[in-house]
Coordinates of C-alpha atoms and ligand atoms in Angstrom, one line a residue:
M1 CA 97.4 64.5 159.1
R2 CA 96.8 60.5 160.1
F3 CA 94.7 62.1 163.3
L4 CA 92.6 64.2 160.8
L5 CA 91.9 61.1 158.4
T6 CA 90.8 59.4 161.6
F7 CA 88.7 61.9 162.9
T8 CA 87.1 62.5 159.7
A9 CA 86.2 59.0 159.3
A10 CA 84.8 58.6 162.8
T11 CA 82.5 61.8 162.2
A12 CA 81.0 60.3 158.9
F13 CA 80.4 57.1 161.0
L14 CA 78.4 59.2 163.7
S15 CA 76.5 61.0 161.2
A16 CA 75.2 58.1 159.5
A17 CA 71.5 58.2 158.5
P18 CA 69.2 59.9 160.9
A19 CA 67.5 57.4 163.6
K20 CA 63.9 58.2 162.9
P21 CA 63.7 59.8 159.3
T22 CA 60.6 61.5 157.9
Y23 CA 59.7 62.2 154.5
Y24 CA 59.4 65.8 154.8
A25 CA 62.6 66.2 156.9
D26 CA 64.9 63.4 155.3
V27 CA 63.8 61.7 152.4
E28 CA 62.2 64.7 150.4
P29 CA 65.5 66.6 149.9
I30 CA 67.0 63.5 148.5
M31 CA 64.1 63.1 145.9
M32 CA 64.7 66.7 144.8
E33 CA 68.6 66.1 144.0
N34 CA 68.4 62.7 142.9
C35 CA 65.1 61.9 141.4
Q36 CA 62.8 64.3 140.6
G37 CA 65.0 65.4 137.6
C38 CA 63.4 62.4 135.9
H39 CA 60.6 61.7 138.2
R40 CA 58.3 64.6 137.3
A41 CA 55.8 65.4 134.4
G42 CA 57.3 65.3 130.9
E43 CA 60.3 63.5 131.9
I44 CA 61.3 60.1 131.5
G45 CA 60.8 58.6 134.9
P46 CA 57.4 56.7 134.4
M47 CA 55.8 58.2 137.4
P48 CA 56.1 61.6 139.3
F49 CA 57.7 61.8 142.7
M50 CA 56.9 65.3 143.5
T51 CA 54.7 64.8 146.6
Y52 CA 54.3 62.9 149.7
D53 CA 51.1 61.3 148.1
Q54 CA 53.1 60.3 145.0
V55 CA 56.0 58.8 146.5
R56 CA 54.1 56.9 149.4
P57 CA 52.9 54.2 147.1
W58 CA 56.0 53.4 145.5
A59 CA 57.9 53.2 148.9
K60 CA 58.8 49.4 148.7
A61 CA 60.0 49.6 145.1
I62 CA 61.8 52.6 146.0
K63 CA 63.6 51.2 148.9
N64 CA 64.7 48.1 146.5
S65 CA 65.6 50.0 143.7
V66 CA 67.8 52.4 145.6
S67 CA 69.4 49.2 147.7
S68 CA 70.3 47.6 144.6
R69 CA 71.6 50.7 142.9
K70 CA 69.2 50.5 140.1
M71 CA 68.1 53.8 140.7
P72 CA 69.5 56.3 140.0
P73 CA 70.8 55.2 137.0
W74 CA 74.7 55.7 137.1
F75 CA 77.5 53.3 135.8
A76 CA 80.8 54.7 136.6
E77 CA 83.0 53.0 138.9
A78 CA 83.3 55.0 142.2
G79 CA 86.9 56.4 142.8
V80 CA 87.6 56.5 139.0
G81 CA 87.0 60.4 138.1
H82 CA 84.7 62.8 139.5
F83 CA 81.3 63.7 137.6
S84 CA 79.5 66.8 138.1
N85 CA 76.2 65.0 136.8
D86 CA 76.9 62.0 139.4
R87 CA 73.4 61.3 140.7
S88 CA 74.3 58.3 142.7
L89 CA 73.3 58.0 146.1
T90 CA 75.5 57.9 149.0
A91 CA 75.4 54.7 151.6
E92 CA 74.2 57.2 154.2
Q93 CA 71.4 58.3 151.8
I94 CA 70.3 54.7 151.0
A95 CA 70.4 54.1 154.8
T96 CA 68.0 56.8 155.3
I97 CA 65.5 56.0 152.6
S98 CA 65.6 52.1 153.9
S99 CA 64.6 52.9 157.6
W100 CA 62.2 55.5 156.3
V101 CA 60.3 52.5 154.4
D102 CA 61.3 50.1 157.2
A103 CA 59.4 52.5 159.6
G104 CA 56.1 52.7 157.5
S105 CA 57.2 55.5 155.5
P106 CA 56.1 58.5 157.7
A107 CA 55.3 61.7 156.5
G108 CA 56.8 63.8 159.5
D109 CA 55.9 67.5 159.9
M110 CA 55.4 69.5 157.0
K111 CA 56.9 72.6 158.9
T112 CA 60.0 70.8 158.8
R113 CA 59.9 70.9 154.9
K114 CA 62.9 72.5 153.0
P115 CA 61.6 74.8 150.0
A116 CA 60.6 72.6 147.0
K117 CA 62.9 72.9 144.3
T118 CA 61.5 74.8 141.2
W119 CA 61.5 72.9 138.1
V120 CA 60.6 74.6 134.8
E121 CA 58.3 72.7 132.8
G122 CA 59.0 72.0 129.2
W123 CA 62.8 73.3 128.7
N124 CA 65.5 72.5 131.1
I125 CA 67.4 75.3 129.6
P126 CA 66.5 79.0 129.8
K127 CA 64.0 80.0 127.2
P128 CA 65.6 79.2 123.8
D129 CA 66.5 81.9 121.4
A130 CA 65.5 79.4 118.5
V131 CA 63.4 76.1 118.3
V132 CA 64.0 74.1 115.4
G133 CA 63.1 70.3 114.6
M134 CA 60.4 68.1 113.5
T135 CA 57.5 69.6 111.9
K136 CA 55.2 66.5 111.8
P137 CA 54.9 63.5 114.4
F138 CA 56.9 60.5 113.1
P139 CA 54.4 57.4 113.5
V140 CA 56.0 54.4 115.6
P141 CA 53.8 51.7 115.5
A142 CA 53.8 48.7 117.9
N143 CA 56.1 45.9 117.8
S144 CA 58.2 46.9 114.8
K145 CA 61.5 47.4 113.7
I146 CA 62.2 51.1 112.4
D147 CA 65.1 52.1 110.4
Y148 CA 67.0 55.3 111.4
Q149 CA 65.2 58.1 110.1
Y150 CA 67.5 61.2 108.9
I151 CA 65.4 64.4 108.8
V152 CA 67.0 67.3 107.2
I153 CA 66.1 70.7 109.1
P154 CA 67.2 73.9 107.2
T155 CA 68.2 76.5 110.0
G156 CA 67.8 79.6 107.7
F157 CA 70.7 81.4 109.6
T158 CA 72.4 83.8 107.4
E159 CA 75.2 84.5 109.8
D160 CA 77.1 82.3 112.1
K161 CA 75.4 81.3 115.2
W162 CA 77.3 80.1 118.4
V163 CA 75.3 77.9 120.4
N164 CA 75.9 78.1 124.3
M165 CA 73.2 75.5 125.2
V166 CA 71.1 72.8 123.4
E167 CA 68.2 70.7 124.5
A168 CA 66.2 68.1 122.6
R169 CA 62.8 67.3 123.6
P170 CA 61.2 64.2 122.0
T171 CA 57.0 64.2 122.9
D172 CA 57.1 60.5 123.6
R173 CA 60.2 59.6 125.3
S174 CA 59.4 55.9 125.6
V175 CA 60.3 55.3 121.6
V176 CA 63.4 57.4 121.3
H177 CA 66.4 55.5 121.8
H178 CA 68.5 58.4 120.5
A179 CA 68.4 61.3 118.5
V180 CA 72.0 62.4 117.0
I181 CA 71.7 66.0 115.8
F182 CA 74.1 66.9 112.9
I183 CA 75.7 70.3 111.7
R184 CA 75.7 69.7 108.0
D185 CA 78.4 72.1 106.5
P186 CA 77.0 74.1 103.7
K187 CA 79.7 72.6 101.7
S188 CA 78.9 68.9 102.6
K189 CA 77.1 67.0 100.1
W190 CA 75.8 64.3 102.8
L191 CA 71.9 63.7 102.4
R192 CA 71.4 66.1 99.8
E193 CA 69.1 63.9 98.0
A194 CA 66.7 64.0 101.3
E195 CA 63.9 66.6 100.9
P196 CA 64.0 68.8 104.2
Y197 CA 61.6 67.8 107.0
V198 CA 60.5 64.5 105.4
P199 CA 62.0 61.5 107.4
F200 CA 64.5 59.8 105.1
V201 CA 66.1 56.5 105.0
P202 CA 69.6 56.5 102.8
D203 CA 69.8 53.7 100.4
R204 CA 72.7 52.0 101.9
K205 CA 74.9 50.3 99.5
G206 CA 78.9 49.6 100.2
S207 CA 80.8 52.5 101.8
A208 CA 78.0 54.8 101.5
R209 CA 76.3 53.0 104.6
R210 CA 79.0 54.2 106.9
I211 CA 79.1 57.6 105.8
D212 CA 75.1 58.0 106.3
V213 CA 75.6 57.0 110.1
G214 CA 78.8 58.7 110.9
G215 CA 77.5 62.1 109.4
G216 CA 79.8 62.0 106.7
G217 CA 82.5 63.8 108.6
N218 CA 80.1 66.7 109.7
E219 CA 80.1 68.3 113.5
I220 CA 77.7 66.8 116.1
L221 CA 75.7 69.6 117.8
H222 CA 74.0 67.3 120.6
T223 CA 73.1 63.6 121.3
Y224 CA 70.1 63.1 123.1
T225 CA 69.6 59.9 125.3
P226 CA 67.1 58.7 127.9
G227 CA 68.6 60.0 131.2
N228 CA 70.9 62.6 129.8
L229 CA 70.9 66.2 130.4
P230 CA 71.0 69.0 127.9
D231 CA 74.5 70.5 126.9
V232 CA 75.0 74.0 128.9
W233 CA 78.5 75.4 128.2
K234 CA 80.1 77.8 130.0
P235 CA 79.2 81.4 129.0
N236 CA 82.8 81.7 126.9
Q237 CA 82.1 78.5 125.6
A238 CA 79.8 77.1 122.3
K239 CA 79.5 75.3 119.5
L240 CA 79.3 76.9 115.8
I241 CA 76.5 76.5 113.4
P242 CA 77.8 78.1 110.3
A243 CA 75.6 80.4 108.2
G244 CA 73.9 78.5 105.7
A245 CA 74.3 75.2 107.6
D246 CA 71.3 72.6 108.1
L247 CA 70.8 70.5 111.1
V248 CA 70.2 66.6 110.5
M249 CA 68.5 64.7 113.0
Q250 CA 69.3 61.0 113.3
M251 CA 66.5 59.3 114.8
H252 CA 66.8 56.0 116.2
Y253 CA 62.9 54.8 116.9
T254 CA 62.5 51.8 119.2
S255 CA 58.9 50.6 119.3
T256 CA 56.9 49.5 122.3
K257 CA 53.9 47.3 122.7
K258 CA 51.8 50.3 121.7
D259 CA 51.1 52.3 118.7
T260 CA 52.3 55.9 119.2
E261 CA 54.0 58.9 117.6
D262 CA 56.8 61.5 118.4
L263 CA 57.8 65.0 117.4
T264 CA 61.2 66.0 118.6
K265 CA 61.9 69.6 118.7
I266 CA 65.5 71.1 119.5
G267 CA 66.1 74.5 121.8
L268 CA 69.0 76.6 121.2
V269 CA 70.1 79.5 123.5
F270 CA 73.1 81.4 121.5
A271 CA 76.2 82.6 123.1
K272 CA 75.9 86.4 124.4
Q273 CA 79.4 87.2 123.5
A274 CA 81.7 86.0 120.9
P275 CA 83.1 82.8 122.6
E276 CA 87.0 82.0 123.3
Q277 CA 86.4 78.6 123.2
R278 CA 84.8 76.2 120.7
I279 CA 83.2 72.8 121.5
M280 CA 83.8 69.8 119.3
T281 CA 82.9 66.4 119.7
I282 CA 85.6 63.9 119.0
I283 CA 85.6 60.1 118.8
A284 CA 88.1 57.1 119.8
G285 CA 86.8 54.0 118.5
N286 CA 87.2 50.8 116.8
E287 CA 85.3 49.8 113.5
T288 CA 87.2 46.5 112.5
F289 CA 86.4 44.4 115.4
V290 CA 85.1 40.9 114.8
I291 CA 83.3 39.4 117.9
P292 CA 83.5 35.8 117.9
P293 CA 80.5 33.4 118.7
G294 CA 79.7 32.9 122.3
E295 CA 82.7 34.9 123.6
A296 CA 82.0 36.3 126.8
N297 CA 84.7 38.7 127.2
Y298 CA 85.6 40.1 123.7
K299 CA 88.0 43.8 124.1
A300 CA 88.0 46.1 121.3
T301 CA 90.4 49.0 121.7
G302 CA 90.9 52.3 120.1
A303 CA 93.0 55.3 120.6
L304 CA 93.2 58.7 119.3
G305 CA 96.2 60.9 119.4
I306 CA 95.7 64.2 120.7
P307 CA 97.0 66.5 117.7
N308 CA 96.6 70.0 119.7
D309 CA 96.1 71.4 123.0
A310 CA 92.5 71.0 124.4
T311 CA 90.3 71.0 127.3
L312 CA 88.6 67.6 127.8
L313 CA 85.0 68.0 129.4
N314 CA 83.2 64.8 129.1
F315 CA 82.7 61.3 128.1
F316 CA 80.0 59.3 126.0
P317 CA 80.6 55.5 125.7
H318 CA 78.5 54.0 123.3
M319 CA 78.0 50.1 122.5
H320 CA 74.9 48.0 121.7
V321 CA 73.0 45.3 123.6
R322 CA 76.3 43.0 123.6
G323 CA 78.2 46.0 125.5
K324 CA 79.3 44.9 128.7
A325 CA 82.2 47.4 130.0
F326 CA 83.8 50.3 128.7
E327 CA 86.6 52.4 129.9
Y328 CA 88.6 55.5 128.9
N329 CA 92.4 55.9 129.7
L330 CA 94.8 58.8 129.3
I331 CA 98.1 58.0 127.8
T332 CA 100.9 60.4 128.6
G333 CA 104.4 58.7 127.6
D334 CA 104.4 55.1 129.5
K335 CA 101.9 56.7 132.3
R336 CA 98.3 55.3 132.0
E337 CA 95.6 57.0 134.0
P338 CA 92.1 55.7 133.9
L339 CA 89.6 58.5 133.4
L340 CA 86.2 56.6 133.3
K341 CA 85.3 53.0 134.2
V342 CA 81.7 51.7 133.5
N343 CA 81.8 48.0 134.4
K344 CA 78.2 47.0 134.0
Y345 CA 77.2 49.0 130.4
D346 CA 73.6 49.1 130.2
F347 CA 72.4 49.5 126.5
N348 CA 69.2 51.2 127.6
W349 CA 71.0 54.1 129.6
Q350 CA 73.2 55.9 127.1
L351 CA 74.9 58.1 129.8
N352 CA 77.2 61.2 129.3
Y353 CA 79.7 61.8 132.0
H354 CA 80.6 65.1 132.7
L355 CA 84.3 65.7 134.4
A356 CA 83.8 67.7 137.8
K357 CA 87.1 69.3 136.7
P358 CA 88.0 69.4 133.0
I359 CA 91.5 67.7 132.0
E360 CA 94.0 69.9 130.1
L361 CA 95.1 67.5 127.1
K362 CA 98.4 68.4 125.6
Q363 CA 99.3 67.6 121.9
G364 CA 101.0 64.1 122.0
M365 CA 98.7 62.8 125.0
R366 CA 96.5 59.6 123.8
I367 CA 92.9 58.7 124.7
E368 CA 92.2 55.1 124.6
I369 CA 89.2 53.5 124.9
T370 CA 88.2 50.0 125.7
A371 CA 85.1 48.1 124.8
T372 CA 84.3 44.9 126.1
F373 CA 81.5 42.7 124.8
D374 CA 79.6 39.8 125.9
N375 CA 78.3 37.5 122.8
S376 CA 77.8 34.5 125.1
P377 CA 74.2 33.1 126.0
N378 CA 74.6 34.3 129.6
N379 CA 74.0 37.8 128.3
P380 CA 70.1 38.0 128.5
Y381 CA 70.1 40.7 126.1
N382 CA 72.1 38.8 123.3
P383 CA 69.8 38.4 120.2
D384 CA 71.9 35.7 118.8
P385 CA 75.1 34.2 120.7
K386 CA 76.0 32.2 117.5
A387 CA 76.5 35.0 115.4
E388 CA 79.8 36.5 114.4
V389 CA 79.1 40.4 115.3
R390 CA 81.0 43.4 113.6
W391 CA 80.6 47.0 113.1
G392 CA 76.6 48.3 112.3
E393 CA 74.1 50.6 113.2
Q394 CA 71.3 48.2 114.0
S395 CA 71.2 47.0 117.7
W396 CA 71.9 43.4 116.7
E397 CA 75.2 44.9 115.1
E398 CA 77.8 46.4 117.2
M399 CA 79.8 49.5 118.0
A400 CA 82.9 50.5 120.0
Y401 CA 82.8 54.4 120.1
G402 CA 84.1 56.5 123.1
F403 CA 82.8 60.0 122.2
F404 CA 84.2 63.1 124.2
D405 CA 83.9 66.7 124.1
V406 CA 86.8 69.0 123.8
A407 CA 87.1 72.7 124.3
V408 CA 89.7 74.3 122.0
D409 CA 90.7 78.0 120.8
A410 CA 87.6 79.2 119.2
R411 CA 89.6 80.4 116.1
H412 CA 89.9 76.5 115.3
D413 CA 87.9 74.7 113.4
R414 CA 87.6 70.9 113.2
R415 CA 90.2 70.6 110.3
S416 CA 92.8 72.8 111.5
W417 CA 92.6 71.3 115.2
I418 CA 93.3 68.0 113.7
M419 CA 95.7 69.2 111.2
R420 CA 97.6 71.2 113.5
K421 CA 97.5 74.3 111.8
P422 CA 98.7 77.4 113.4
L423 CA 96.4 80.2 114.6
A424 CA 96.1 83.1 112.9
G425 CA 97.1 86.2 115.2
K426 CA 99.2 83.8 117.5
T427 CA 102.7 82.9 117.9
E428 CA 103.4 79.3 119.0
Ligands
LIG1 C1 67.9 59.6 134.6 C2 66.7 59.5 135.1 C3 66.0 58.8 136.5 C4 66.7 59.3 137.8 C5 67.5 60.4 138.2 C6 66.0 58.4 138.6 N1 65.0 57.8 138.0 FE1 63.8 56.0 138.7 N2 63.2 55.5 136.9 C7 63.7 56.1 135.6 C8 63.1 55.4 134.6 C9 63.3 56.0 132.9 C10 62.4 54.2 135.1 C11 61.7 53.0 134.4 C12 62.5 52.3 133.6 C13 63.3 51.4 134.5 O1 62.7 50.9 135.6 O2 64.4 51.2 134.3 C14 62.5 54.5 136.6 C15 62.1 53.6 137.5 C16 62.0 53.6 138.8 C17 61.4 52.9 139.8 C18 60.5 51.5 139.7 C19 61.5 50.3 139.5 C20 60.8 49.2 139.3 O3 61.8 48.2 139.9 O4 59.7 49.2 138.9 C21 61.7 53.4 141.0 C22 61.1 53.0 142.3 C23 62.4 54.5 140.8 N3 62.8 54.5 139.4 C24 62.9 55.1 141.8 C25 63.8 56.4 141.5 C26 64.4 56.9 143.0 C27 64.1 56.6 144.4 C28 65.2 57.9 142.3 C29 66.1 58.6 143.0 C30 66.9 58.2 144.2 C31 65.2 57.6 141.0 N4 64.6 56.7 140.5 C32 66.2 58.3 140.1 C33 64.4 57.2 135.6 C34 65.1 57.9 136.7

């Protein structure tokens, strides 16, 4: 065993970056796998990296951004959890790019080129069965503060629909900080005062405020944030949009220095078969924290007891500009297992971390989250270190939410899963 380990370490060392890397032989494959997902037309990367001519002028910036690990954006501590959407580069890949740039970024022989990766334009999911969403562009004026906009989208579905894949596509990604798409149950009274398709700002008084933001107990279909992938579940897994339900889009627009507008659409691919597992988005969080002025290392914790067995699929930590670090732990009896550690949280990159191997959760386990905030003047994003900061939807207020998706038996609804109701047709 020891021999084997030493041997593997030695080969890893020997197989380090190629001596004279060229674009076509060595660098382009990295661009395809780790960069083009964002750096191509229609996606969030500001410049395309699809051809040598497009990449060449950026060579120095590329070396800097990969050496500092600014690019590709990825914030999970290595060694804690394995994630299928981990785009980070290995030390060897960084060395390859660096020595290629230092050698004057040679193109190399086009004949050694690996087949180009094919990217579909428009949707990143297969052709949607239904496209719903905004019908009119929303104007986003330069340098302005914009309230969360809620847009009710009637689906017109007269039967239950199981959604196997979902993608939200803004037309101007530079101004969409996030879009949360809720499934409003036909019986829910939430935002009934809003006219369909017309962007709406709820009148926030007292406790109504929290309900507006949180979706009033309704299920989340999908959250779009820059850099995240569409939701694509396994063929036997889906989220349910019940007959007669509406979608509600919560749009958080952040203006830039330019006047612009956005029209976000949602593509849905329905399950081809009745799913065995239902996907639900769950939250462990804390809404009662009070961050003292100037405090550089304030920790808010929250926990959720798992009421029923479930399969844990992914994590989506959410804080605002004072967010500094975030972690998820799994508590089983007195055992504590770290699931995800984000040591350098970045408000501009709200990433979703998909477990490479889903984790089986048993009833009685707990998911615990710790959100760390920096309210000191040393935090360059801090709008006011003298403020005492509490829960709130605006960026100068804070949130400490650890979202995660679970797959449960398809016969459960949210309530029955949480209330531990026995399932019909199954003896437990
Ligand atoms: C998840 C999407 C995403 C991925 C993946 C990604 N980028 Fe970027 N990249 C962006 C965005 C958005 C910006 C502009 C905002 C910023 O600089 O943070 C950017 C900016 C850059 C810049 C300009 C940085 C600067 O300092 O001006 C470089 C260079 C770059 N990316 C290189 C890369 C390389 C090389 C890869 C792959 C190894 C990569 N990016 C992967 C989204 C991405």
